[in-house]
Coordinates of C-alpha atoms and ligand atoms in Angstrom, one line a residue:
M1 CA -1.3 -15.9 24.6
T2 CA -4.6 -16.4 26.3
Q3 CA -5.6 -13.0 27.7
G4 CA -8.8 -11.2 26.6
K5 CA -9.7 -7.8 25.2
V6 CA -9.0 -4.6 27.1
T7 CA -10.6 -1.2 27.0
Y8 CA -9.0 2.1 28.2
K9 CA -10.6 5.4 29.0
P10 CA -9.5 8.3 26.9
A11 CA -8.3 10.2 30.0
E12 CA -6.1 7.3 30.9
E13 CA -2.6 7.8 29.6
V14 CA -1.5 4.8 27.7
D15 CA 2.0 4.1 26.5
F16 CA 1.2 4.4 22.8
V17 CA -1.6 5.7 20.6
I18 CA -1.4 4.3 17.1
V19 CA -3.5 6.2 14.5
G20 CA -4.6 3.7 11.8
S21 CA -4.9 -0.1 11.9
G22 CA -3.8 -0.9 8.4
A23 CA -0.7 -2.8 7.1
A24 CA 1.7 -0.9 9.3
G25 CA -0.6 0.0 12.2
G26 CA -1.6 -3.6 12.8
V27 CA 2.0 -4.8 13.0
L28 CA 3.0 -2.0 15.3
A29 CA 0.0 -2.8 17.6
K30 CA 1.0 -6.4 17.8
E31 CA 4.6 -5.9 18.4
L32 CA 4.3 -3.1 21.0
S33 CA 1.6 -4.8 23.0
T34 CA 3.5 -8.1 22.9
N35 CA 6.5 -6.2 24.2
G36 CA 4.5 -5.2 27.3
F37 CA 3.2 -1.7 26.4
S38 CA -0.4 -0.5 26.7
V39 CA -1.7 0.5 23.2
V40 CA -4.8 2.1 21.8
V41 CA -5.3 1.9 18.1
L42 CA -7.6 4.7 16.8
E43 CA -9.2 3.6 13.5
Q44 CA -11.6 5.9 11.6
G45 CA -13.4 3.0 9.8
P46 CA -15.6 0.2 11.2
Y47 CA -14.5 -3.1 12.7
L48 CA -15.8 -5.6 10.1
R49 CA -15.4 -9.3 10.6
E50 CA -15.0 -12.1 8.0
S51 CA -18.7 -12.8 8.2
D52 CA -19.4 -9.2 7.1
F53 CA -17.6 -9.7 3.7
N54 CA -19.6 -10.6 0.6
H55 CA -19.2 -10.7 -3.2
D56 CA -21.8 -7.9 -4.0
E57 CA -19.8 -5.9 -6.5
T58 CA -22.2 -3.0 -6.6
K59 CA -22.3 -2.6 -2.9
V60 CA -18.6 -3.0 -2.3
F61 CA -17.6 -0.6 -5.1
T62 CA -20.4 1.9 -5.4
Q63 CA -21.2 2.1 -1.7
H64 CA -17.5 2.0 -0.7
L65 CA -18.1 -0.5 2.0
L66 CA -14.4 -1.1 2.6
T67 CA -12.8 2.1 1.3
N68 CA -12.7 5.8 1.8
E69 CA -16.0 7.4 0.6
P70 CA -15.6 10.3 -1.8
K71 CA -18.8 12.0 -0.7
R72 CA -17.9 12.2 3.0
Q73 CA -14.2 12.5 2.6
P74 CA -13.7 14.3 -0.8
V75 CA -10.2 14.6 -2.4
T76 CA -9.3 17.3 -4.9
F77 CA -6.8 16.9 -7.7
R78 CA -4.5 19.1 -9.8
K79 CA -1.5 18.3 -11.9
I80 CA 0.7 21.2 -10.9
P81 CA 0.6 23.7 -8.0
Q82 CA -0.4 26.5 -10.4
D83 CA -3.7 24.7 -11.3
T84 CA -6.9 25.0 -9.4
A85 CA -7.8 21.6 -7.9
K86 CA -11.1 19.9 -8.7
T87 CA -12.9 17.3 -6.6
Q88 CA -12.0 13.9 -8.1
T89 CA -11.8 10.3 -7.0
C90 CA -8.0 10.2 -7.2
V91 CA -7.0 8.3 -4.0
I92 CA -8.5 5.0 -2.8
Y93 CA -7.5 3.3 0.5
G94 CA -9.0 0.9 2.9
R95 CA -11.1 2.5 5.6
C96 CA -11.8 -0.2 8.1
V97 CA -9.9 -2.2 10.7
G98 CA -7.0 -3.7 8.7
G99 CA -6.9 -0.7 6.3
S100 CA -6.0 -1.3 2.7
S101 CA -4.6 -4.7 3.5
V102 CA -8.2 -6.0 3.8
H103 CA -9.1 -5.4 0.1
F104 CA -5.8 -5.4 -1.7
T105 CA -4.4 -7.8 -4.3
A106 CA -1.7 -9.2 -1.9
N107 CA 1.3 -9.2 -4.2
Y108 CA 4.2 -9.3 -1.7
W109 CA 7.7 -8.5 -3.0
R110 CA 10.7 -7.4 -1.1
L111 CA 12.6 -4.4 -2.3
H112 CA 16.0 -5.2 -3.7
E113 CA 19.4 -3.9 -2.4
I114 CA 19.5 -1.3 -5.2
D115 CA 16.3 0.4 -4.1
F116 CA 18.0 1.6 -0.9
R117 CA 21.1 3.2 -2.5
E118 CA 19.9 4.1 -6.0
H119 CA 20.8 7.8 -5.7
S120 CA 24.4 6.9 -4.9
K121 CA 24.5 4.6 -7.9
T122 CA 22.7 6.8 -10.4
G123 CA 23.4 10.3 -9.2
D124 CA 21.0 13.2 -9.5
I125 CA 18.2 13.0 -12.0
P126 CA 16.8 16.4 -13.4
G127 CA 13.4 17.1 -11.9
A128 CA 13.6 14.4 -9.3
N129 CA 14.2 14.9 -5.5
F130 CA 16.2 11.7 -5.3
A131 CA 17.8 10.4 -2.1
D132 CA 19.3 7.2 -0.5
W133 CA 17.6 5.5 2.4
P134 CA 19.3 5.9 5.8
I135 CA 19.0 2.1 6.1
T136 CA 20.1 -0.8 3.8
Y137 CA 18.4 -3.9 2.6
A138 CA 20.6 -5.9 5.1
D139 CA 19.1 -3.8 7.9
L140 CA 15.6 -4.7 6.8
E141 CA 16.1 -8.4 5.8
P142 CA 15.3 -10.0 9.2
Y143 CA 12.1 -8.0 9.3
Y144 CA 11.1 -9.1 5.7
T145 CA 11.5 -12.6 7.0
K146 CA 9.4 -11.9 10.0
V147 CA 6.6 -10.6 7.8
E148 CA 6.6 -13.7 5.7
W149 CA 6.5 -16.0 8.7
E150 CA 4.1 -14.1 11.0
V151 CA 1.7 -12.5 8.6
G152 CA 1.8 -15.5 6.2
V153 CA 3.3 -15.2 2.7
S154 CA 3.4 -18.0 0.2
G155 CA 6.3 -18.2 -2.4
L156 CA 9.4 -20.1 -3.5
A157 CA 12.8 -19.0 -2.3
G158 CA 15.5 -18.8 -5.0
A159 CA 13.0 -19.1 -7.8
S160 CA 14.0 -15.7 -9.2
P161 CA 17.7 -15.2 -10.1
F162 CA 17.2 -11.5 -9.4
D163 CA 15.9 -11.9 -5.8
P164 CA 17.9 -10.2 -3.0
P165 CA 19.6 -12.5 -0.4
R166 CA 17.3 -14.0 2.3
S167 CA 17.9 -15.7 5.6
K168 CA 15.0 -18.2 5.5
P169 CA 12.7 -19.8 2.9
Y170 CA 9.1 -18.8 2.7
P171 CA 6.9 -20.4 5.4
M172 CA 4.7 -22.1 2.8
P173 CA 4.8 -23.1 -0.9
P174 CA 3.5 -20.8 -3.6
L175 CA -0.2 -20.8 -4.6
P176 CA -1.1 -23.1 -7.5
V177 CA -0.3 -21.8 -11.0
K178 CA -3.3 -20.3 -12.9
G179 CA -4.1 -20.7 -16.6
C180 CA -2.7 -17.3 -17.3
G181 CA 0.4 -18.2 -15.3
V182 CA 1.1 -21.2 -17.4
L183 CA 0.9 -19.2 -20.7
F184 CA 2.9 -16.4 -19.2
E185 CA 5.6 -18.7 -18.0
R186 CA 5.9 -20.5 -21.3
A187 CA 6.0 -17.3 -23.3
A188 CA 8.5 -15.7 -20.9
R189 CA 10.9 -18.6 -21.2
K190 CA 10.6 -18.5 -25.0
L191 CA 11.7 -14.9 -24.8
G192 CA 14.7 -15.8 -22.5
Y193 CA 13.2 -14.3 -19.3
H194 CA 13.0 -15.8 -15.8
P195 CA 9.4 -16.1 -14.6
F196 CA 8.8 -17.3 -11.1
P197 CA 5.8 -18.1 -8.8
A198 CA 4.4 -14.9 -7.4
P199 CA 5.0 -14.3 -3.7
M200 CA 1.6 -13.5 -2.3
A201 CA 0.3 -12.5 1.2
I202 CA -2.3 -15.3 0.8
L203 CA -2.2 -18.6 2.6
S204 CA -1.5 -21.7 0.5
Q205 CA -1.8 -23.8 3.6
P206 CA -4.2 -23.4 6.5
R207 CA -3.1 -21.8 9.8
P208 CA -4.9 -21.9 13.2
G209 CA -8.2 -20.0 12.7
R210 CA -7.4 -19.2 9.1
S211 CA -8.2 -21.3 6.0
A212 CA -6.0 -21.6 2.9
C213 CA -7.2 -19.7 -0.2
M214 CA -10.5 -21.1 -1.4
N215 CA -10.1 -19.4 -4.8
C216 CA -13.4 -17.6 -4.5
G217 CA -12.4 -15.1 -7.2
F218 CA -13.5 -12.0 -5.5
C219 CA -10.1 -11.0 -4.2
L220 CA -9.0 -7.6 -5.4
G221 CA -11.3 -5.0 -3.9
F222 CA -12.9 -7.5 -1.5
G223 CA -12.4 -8.8 2.1
C224 CA -11.6 -12.5 2.4
E225 CA -14.3 -14.5 4.1
F226 CA -11.9 -17.3 4.9
G227 CA -9.0 -15.3 6.6
A228 CA -6.8 -16.6 3.8
K229 CA -5.7 -13.1 2.7
S230 CA -3.0 -12.1 5.2
S231 CA -4.5 -8.7 6.0
S232 CA -3.7 -7.1 9.3
L233 CA -7.3 -7.9 10.3
S234 CA -6.7 -11.7 9.8
S235 CA -3.1 -11.9 11.0
V236 CA -1.6 -9.5 13.5
I237 CA -4.6 -7.7 15.0
P238 CA -6.0 -10.8 16.7
M239 CA -2.5 -11.4 18.1
A240 CA -2.4 -7.8 19.4
E241 CA -5.8 -8.1 21.1
K242 CA -4.9 -11.5 22.7
T243 CA -2.1 -9.8 24.6
G244 CA -4.8 -8.1 26.8
R245 CA -2.9 -4.8 26.4
C246 CA -4.1 -3.5 23.0
E247 CA -7.5 -1.9 22.4
I248 CA -8.6 -1.5 18.7
R249 CA -11.1 1.4 18.8
P250 CA -13.0 1.7 15.5
N251 CA -15.1 4.7 14.2
S252 CA -12.5 7.0 15.8
Y253 CA -11.5 9.7 13.3
V254 CA -8.4 11.5 14.5
H255 CA -8.2 15.1 13.4
R256 CA -5.4 16.6 15.5
I257 CA -2.3 15.5 17.4
E258 CA -2.2 17.5 20.7
I259 CA 1.0 18.9 22.1
D260 CA 1.9 20.6 25.4
K261 CA 3.7 24.0 25.8
K262 CA 7.1 22.3 25.4
G263 CA 6.1 20.9 22.0
R264 CA 5.7 17.3 23.3
V265 CA 2.8 15.2 22.1
I266 CA 0.2 14.4 24.8
G267 CA -2.3 12.5 22.7
A268 CA -4.7 12.3 19.8
L269 CA -7.9 14.2 19.4
Y270 CA -10.7 12.3 17.5
F271 CA -14.3 12.3 16.6
D272 CA -16.0 9.3 18.1
A273 CA -19.0 7.5 16.4
K274 CA -21.4 10.1 17.8
R275 CA -19.1 12.9 16.4
N276 CA -18.1 13.9 20.0
T277 CA -14.5 15.0 20.3
Q278 CA -12.3 12.9 22.6
L279 CA -8.7 13.2 23.6
Q280 CA -6.9 9.9 24.0
R281 CA -3.9 10.6 26.2
A282 CA -0.6 8.8 25.5
K283 CA 3.1 8.9 26.3
A284 CA 3.8 8.8 22.6
V285 CA 1.9 8.8 19.4
I286 CA 2.6 6.8 16.2
L287 CA 0.9 7.8 13.0
A288 CA 0.2 4.9 10.6
A289 CA -2.7 6.4 8.7
N290 CA -1.1 5.9 5.3
G291 CA 0.8 8.2 2.8
A292 CA -2.2 10.5 2.3
E293 CA -3.7 10.8 5.8
T294 CA -0.5 10.9 7.9
P295 CA 0.7 14.1 6.2
R296 CA -2.8 15.5 6.3
L297 CA -3.0 14.9 10.1
L298 CA 0.4 16.7 10.5
L299 CA -0.8 19.6 8.4
L300 CA -4.0 19.8 10.4
S301 CA -2.0 19.9 13.7
T302 CA -0.7 23.5 13.4
S303 CA 0.1 25.5 16.5
N304 CA 2.2 28.5 17.6
L305 CA 5.2 26.1 18.0
F306 CA 4.6 24.4 14.7
P307 CA 2.9 26.9 12.3
Q308 CA 3.7 24.9 9.2
G309 CA 2.2 21.8 10.6
L310 CA 3.5 19.4 13.2
A311 CA 7.0 17.9 12.5
N312 CA 7.3 20.0 9.3
S313 CA 10.3 22.2 9.8
S314 CA 11.8 20.7 6.7
G315 CA 8.6 21.6 4.7
Y316 CA 8.7 17.9 3.5
V317 CA 5.4 16.8 5.0
G318 CA 3.2 15.7 2.1
K319 CA 5.9 16.0 -0.6
N320 CA 7.5 13.5 -3.0
L321 CA 4.4 11.3 -3.5
M322 CA 5.4 8.1 -5.4
P323 CA 2.5 6.0 -6.5
N324 CA 4.5 3.5 -8.7
S325 CA 4.1 3.7 -12.5
N326 CA 1.9 1.1 -14.2
V327 CA 0.1 0.1 -17.3
V328 CA -2.3 -2.7 -18.2
T329 CA -2.0 -4.8 -21.4
C330 CA -4.5 -7.6 -22.2
G331 CA -4.8 -10.6 -24.5
V332 CA -7.7 -12.7 -25.6
F333 CA -7.0 -16.4 -26.3
D334 CA -8.9 -19.1 -28.3
E335 CA -9.3 -21.5 -25.3
P336 CA -11.0 -20.7 -22.0
L337 CA -8.6 -19.9 -19.2
N338 CA -11.2 -19.2 -16.6
D339 CA -8.8 -16.9 -14.8
Y340 CA -11.6 -15.0 -13.0
K341 CA -11.5 -17.9 -10.6
G342 CA -9.1 -17.6 -7.6
F343 CA -6.6 -15.0 -6.4
A344 CA -5.1 -12.6 -9.0
V345 CA -1.5 -13.3 -9.7
S346 CA 0.5 -16.6 -9.9
R347 CA 3.5 -15.7 -12.1
V348 CA 5.8 -12.6 -12.3
L349 CA 9.1 -11.7 -13.8
H350 CA 11.8 -9.3 -12.6
D351 CA 14.2 -9.4 -15.6
F352 CA 13.7 -5.6 -16.0
Y353 CA 14.2 -4.7 -12.3
E354 CA 17.4 -2.8 -13.1
L355 CA 17.3 -1.6 -16.7
D356 CA 20.5 -1.2 -18.7
P357 CA 21.5 2.4 -18.5
K358 CA 22.2 2.3 -22.2
L359 CA 18.4 2.4 -22.7
G360 CA 18.4 5.9 -21.3
L361 CA 15.8 5.0 -18.7
Y362 CA 16.1 5.3 -15.0
G363 CA 14.7 2.5 -12.7
G364 CA 12.9 -0.6 -13.8
G365 CA 10.0 -2.8 -13.0
G366 CA 8.3 -6.1 -13.5
L367 CA 5.6 -7.9 -15.4
D368 CA 2.9 -10.2 -14.0
A369 CA 0.1 -12.4 -15.3
R370 CA -3.3 -11.8 -13.8
Y371 CA -7.0 -11.5 -14.3
D372 CA -8.4 -9.3 -11.6
F373 CA -11.7 -8.3 -13.2
T374 CA -14.9 -9.3 -11.4
P375 CA -17.9 -9.7 -13.7
I376 CA -19.3 -6.1 -13.7
A377 CA -15.9 -4.6 -13.8
A378 CA -15.0 -6.7 -16.8
A379 CA -18.2 -5.6 -18.6
L380 CA -17.5 -2.0 -17.9
S381 CA -13.8 -1.8 -18.5
G382 CA -12.3 -5.1 -19.4
M383 CA -13.3 -5.4 -23.1
P384 CA -11.0 -4.6 -26.1
P385 CA -11.1 -1.0 -27.5
G386 CA -13.8 -0.8 -30.2
A387 CA -15.8 -3.7 -28.7
P388 CA -19.6 -3.3 -28.9
K389 CA -20.9 -1.6 -25.8
W390 CA -24.6 -2.6 -25.9
G391 CA -27.1 -5.3 -27.1
A392 CA -26.6 -8.8 -28.4
D393 CA -23.1 -8.2 -29.8
F394 CA -21.9 -6.8 -26.5
K395 CA -23.3 -9.9 -24.7
K396 CA -21.5 -12.2 -27.2
T397 CA -18.2 -10.4 -26.7
L398 CA -18.5 -10.5 -23.0
R399 CA -19.4 -14.2 -23.0
Q400 CA -16.5 -15.0 -25.2
N401 CA -13.9 -12.8 -23.6
F402 CA -14.6 -13.1 -19.9
T403 CA -13.2 -16.6 -19.7
R404 CA -10.4 -16.2 -22.3
T405 CA -8.6 -13.0 -21.3
F406 CA -5.7 -12.2 -19.2
E407 CA -3.6 -9.2 -18.4
V408 CA 0.1 -8.6 -18.4
F409 CA 0.4 -5.9 -15.8
C410 CA 3.5 -3.7 -15.9
H411 CA 4.7 -2.0 -12.7
G412 CA 7.7 0.1 -12.0
T413 CA 9.4 3.0 -10.4
S414 CA 8.0 6.4 -9.6
L415 CA 10.7 9.0 -9.1
P416 CA 10.1 11.4 -6.2
V417 CA 9.2 14.9 -7.5
E418 CA 9.0 17.6 -4.8
S419 CA 5.8 19.2 -6.1
N420 CA 4.0 15.9 -6.1
G421 CA 2.0 15.2 -3.0
F422 CA -0.7 16.1 -0.5
T423 CA -1.7 19.5 1.0
L424 CA -4.9 20.8 2.6
D425 CA -7.5 22.1 0.2
P426 CA -8.3 25.7 1.0
Q427 CA -12.0 25.4 -0.1
V428 CA -13.3 21.9 0.0
K429 CA -14.2 20.4 3.4
D430 CA -15.1 16.9 4.5
A431 CA -18.3 15.8 6.3
W432 CA -16.8 16.7 9.7
G433 CA -15.8 20.2 8.4
L434 CA -12.1 19.5 8.1
P435 CA -10.1 20.7 5.0
A436 CA -10.1 18.0 2.4
L437 CA -7.0 16.3 1.0
R438 CA -5.6 18.0 -2.1
M439 CA -3.4 15.9 -4.4
T440 CA -1.0 17.4 -6.8
F441 CA 0.6 15.0 -9.2
R442 CA 2.3 14.7 -12.5
D443 CA 4.5 11.7 -13.4
H444 CA 8.2 12.4 -14.0
P445 CA 8.7 12.1 -17.8
N446 CA 11.2 9.2 -17.2
D447 CA 8.5 7.1 -15.6
L448 CA 6.2 7.5 -18.6
K449 CA 9.0 6.7 -21.0
M450 CA 9.9 3.6 -18.9
M451 CA 6.3 2.4 -18.8
S452 CA 6.1 2.8 -22.7
W453 CA 9.1 0.6 -22.9
M454 CA 7.7 -1.9 -20.5
K455 CA 4.3 -2.0 -22.3
D456 CA 6.1 -3.0 -25.5
R457 CA 7.7 -5.9 -23.7
A458 CA 4.3 -6.9 -22.3
L459 CA 2.7 -6.9 -25.8
E460 CA 5.6 -9.0 -27.1
L461 CA 5.0 -11.5 -24.3
L462 CA 1.3 -11.7 -25.2
D463 CA 2.2 -12.4 -28.8
A464 CA 4.6 -15.1 -27.7
A465 CA 1.8 -16.6 -25.5
G466 CA -0.5 -16.9 -28.6
A467 CA -3.0 -14.1 -27.9
K468 CA -5.5 -13.7 -30.8
T469 CA -6.3 -10.1 -29.9
K470 CA -4.2 -7.9 -27.7
W471 CA -4.3 -4.3 -26.6
S472 CA -2.9 -1.9 -24.0
N473 CA -4.3 1.0 -22.0
P474 CA -2.6 4.2 -22.9
V475 CA 0.5 5.2 -21.0
A476 CA -0.8 8.4 -19.5
E477 CA -0.2 10.7 -16.6
Q478 CA -1.8 9.2 -13.5
E479 CA -4.8 10.8 -11.9
F480 CA -5.8 7.9 -9.6
V481 CA -3.4 6.3 -7.1
V482 CA -3.4 3.5 -4.6
H483 CA 0.2 3.3 -3.6
L484 CA 0.8 6.2 -1.3
L485 CA 4.5 6.4 -0.7
G486 CA 7.2 8.9 0.3
T487 CA 5.2 11.8 1.7
C488 CA 7.0 11.9 5.1
R489 CA 10.2 10.3 4.1
M490 CA 12.9 9.0 6.4
G491 CA 16.5 10.4 6.3
N492 CA 19.4 11.5 8.3
D493 CA 19.2 15.1 7.2
P494 CA 16.4 16.9 9.1
K495 CA 16.3 19.5 6.3
R496 CA 15.4 16.9 3.7
S497 CA 13.3 14.4 5.6
V498 CA 10.6 14.2 8.2
I499 CA 11.6 11.2 10.3
D500 CA 14.9 9.6 11.3
A501 CA 15.9 6.0 10.8
D502 CA 14.0 5.1 14.0
H503 CA 10.8 6.6 12.5
R504 CA 11.0 9.3 15.1
A505 CA 9.9 12.8 13.9
H506 CA 13.1 15.0 13.7
D507 CA 11.1 17.8 15.4
V508 CA 9.2 16.0 18.1
K509 CA 10.7 13.4 20.5
N510 CA 7.6 11.4 21.2
L511 CA 6.0 11.3 17.8
F512 CA 6.7 8.5 15.3
L513 CA 5.4 7.9 11.8
C514 CA 5.4 4.5 10.1
D515 CA 3.5 3.6 7.0
G516 CA 3.8 4.1 3.2
S517 CA 4.8 7.8 3.9
S518 CA 8.2 6.7 5.4
M519 CA 9.5 5.2 2.1
V520 CA 12.4 7.1 0.4
T521 CA 12.2 5.4 -3.0
S522 CA 9.2 3.5 -4.5
G523 CA 10.7 0.2 -5.4
R524 CA 9.2 -1.3 -8.5
G525 CA 5.6 -1.7 -7.3
Q526 CA 3.9 -3.7 -4.5
P527 CA 5.2 -1.7 -1.5
T528 CA 3.3 -3.3 1.3
M529 CA 5.8 -6.1 2.2
T530 CA 8.3 -3.3 2.8
I531 CA 5.8 -1.2 4.7
Q532 CA 5.2 -4.1 7.1
A533 CA 8.9 -4.9 7.4
L534 CA 9.5 -1.2 8.3
A535 CA 6.8 -1.5 10.9
Y536 CA 8.4 -4.6 12.5
R537 CA 11.7 -2.8 12.6
A538 CA 10.2 0.4 13.9
A539 CA 8.6 -1.5 16.7
D540 CA 12.0 -2.9 17.7
R541 CA 13.6 0.6 17.6
I542 CA 10.7 2.3 19.5
T543 CA 10.8 -0.5 22.1
A544 CA 14.5 0.0 22.6
L545 CA 14.1 3.8 22.9
A546 CA 11.2 3.4 25.4
K547 CA 13.1 0.9 27.5
R548 CA 16.1 3.2 27.7
G549 CA 13.8 6.1 28.8
E550 CA 14.6 8.1 25.7
I551 CA 11.0 8.8 24.6
S552 CA 9.4 10.2 27.7
G553 CA 12.5 11.2 29.6
Ligands
LIG601 C1 -7.1 -1.8 -4.7 C2 -5.7 -1.9 -4.1 C3 -4.9 -3.0 -4.4 C4 -3.6 -3.0 -3.8 N1 -2.8 -4.1 -4.1 C5 -1.6 -4.2 -3.5 C6 -0.8 -5.3 -3.8 O1 -1.1 -6.3 -4.5 N2 0.5 -5.3 -3.2 C7 0.9 -4.3 -2.4 O2 2.1 -4.3 -1.9 N3 0.1 -3.2 -2.2 C8 -1.1 -3.1 -2.7 N4 -1.9 -2.1 -2.5 C9 -1.4 -1.0 -1.6 C10 -1.5 -1.4 -0.1 O3 -2.8 -1.7 0.2 C11 -0.9 -0.3 0.7 O4 0.4 0.0 0.3 C12 -0.9 -0.6 2.2 O5 -2.0 -1.1 2.7 C13 -0.5 0.7 2.9 O6 -0.3 0.4 4.3 P1 -0.3 1.6 5.3 O7 -0.1 1.0 6.7 O8 0.5 2.7 4.9 O9 -1.8 2.2 5.2 P2 -3.3 1.5 5.2 O10 -3.2 0.1 5.1 O11 -4.0 2.3 4.2 O12 -3.8 1.8 6.6 C14 -4.1 3.1 7.1 C15 -5.3 3.1 8.1 O13 -5.4 4.3 8.7 C16 -6.7 4.7 8.9 N5 -6.8 6.1 9.0 C17 -6.4 7.1 8.1 N6 -6.6 8.3 8.6 C18 -7.1 8.2 9.8 C19 -7.5 9.1 10.8 N7 -7.4 10.4 10.6 N8 -8.0 8.6 12.0 C20 -8.1 7.3 12.2 N9 -7.7 6.4 11.3 C21 -7.2 6.8 10.1 C22 -7.4 4.2 7.6 O14 -8.8 4.1 7.7 C23 -6.6 2.8 7.4 O15 -7.3 1.8 8.1 C24 -3.2 -2.0 -3.0 C25 -4.0 -0.9 -2.7 C26 -5.3 -0.9 -3.2 C27 -6.2 0.3 -2.9
LIG602 S1 -9.3 -15.6 -3.8 FE1 -8.5 -16.6 -1.9 S2 -7.5 -15.0 -0.7 FE2 -8.7 -14.0 -2.3 S3 -10.6 -13.5 -1.2 FE3 -11.0 -15.5 -2.2 S4 -10.4 -17.1 -0.7 FE4 -9.6 -15.1 0.0

């Protein structure tokens, strides 16, 4: 591919407008432009380059350089629909070209076969709005493999006895084991578990234009200056631009999907960098704005034809949010581990992926070894409960613990609950005058019980690893989420889902949705590998529909 960049005029009708350039949007842009279509990607955030990234914790975190900014785009929170929502930082996602894949931790697991047909196996669960996927693991397997090879995932095939079948090994070996990985692995084996090298969307070997991981240590929350983290920004977006058919248009905040009198989409309305409204015309629109902003856009796009919001005849837009349950446990050791260096996770175990039904718990999860605190974050929230918070004793504890601590992170299922999700706040507005996102969320009681069980396993593991001090965060109802899953789910039944198995909205022929919102179950954590596999598959399906004239015809 040798072609250069292209720009289109908003009035020019392109084949596809994609809203959002994150994990899913980047893949869709690359695939559709490679398949010969003209594509405009509208991204609300800036187009930052590797040279723009730095390790300034205060700037990155308090000035929200890479993420949604609570002041300009407030979000409100309530636990149940009867409560009044209050403004709260409860949702964080990447707001720049590359989306959340720019600053994420990069754990990259496939879902297992069970995740696609768990409802059939388990049956109904009281309080949960549980369903099977309209596709199987086998349908998605080739696309998981495509993610690993194209985007760049390091790992060791066959290392976990619980892994689902795969058609190809990983394209590169796992990243080196960290100090915490060695202790985790030894302790896990002592307890009879099966730890394995963590699959990561981080290069262990260089690729053209991208370095292997330099272990800079500012990974979670930061952009990678070396292109080693396999974000959409570093991997698929450059490929999309090289086709000469894809324009990435940053600082373009989409606030409405426009339709004609027949209810067909004609393009996306957005605020440009000068806050002028533009309409980018397209034969079809694909929303890939994530599990919070995709449903918000549909709810903002009401009309006489779609009074409940676009593509919302089921009433399912924004519902069934699944953020994955999680809890952090920590241990302090005698000897320095220096785990602040490098990427976050090098060992994981999936022995609890499918819990024994005799435990009375639904779902399952995994444990991983990590230290993802950067210095200021460690000082503010990484010390043991009861540790001194000020003065010489605080400094001593910080000096001692920063190099000697690691976390056993527990992650697991979230059950879909119909009242959990996103709606438009009736009072609070964003800086452009649009209704703010309102999140309603309370964990299903099973998920909290399951996390308590998992936390006990993590503390046992820290004991077996020889931790001198150990503690756990409380298992509590979540009020802050980063995995935004299930809010426009796919399904065969238009009354209980928003999109079909081709990612096409049941209600609108030339509207497609593909991002975290498409997922039907949450897996056991780390959803982005699946989001990108879905995007590769969606691009194939959409290409076939377009070539058969079944989108615009
Ligand atoms: C701190 C953190 C750590 C994480 N670590 C992991 C991990 O280790 N493993 C894992 O699997 N997942 C992880 N995740 C989750 C992961 O980042 C997301 O699951 C994934 O990026 C979601 O992909 P997406 O395509 O749905 O949306 P995103 O990647 O969020 O992309 C959506 C894009 O759409 C843009 N957009 C939104 N609304 C509009 C609009 N109206 N107009 C124009 N553009 C818009 C956004 O700015 C963004 O760029 C992490 C997330 C966070 C926040
Ligand atoms: S730890 Fe590695 S992948 Fe992460 S930001 Fe640093 S160099 Fe990039």
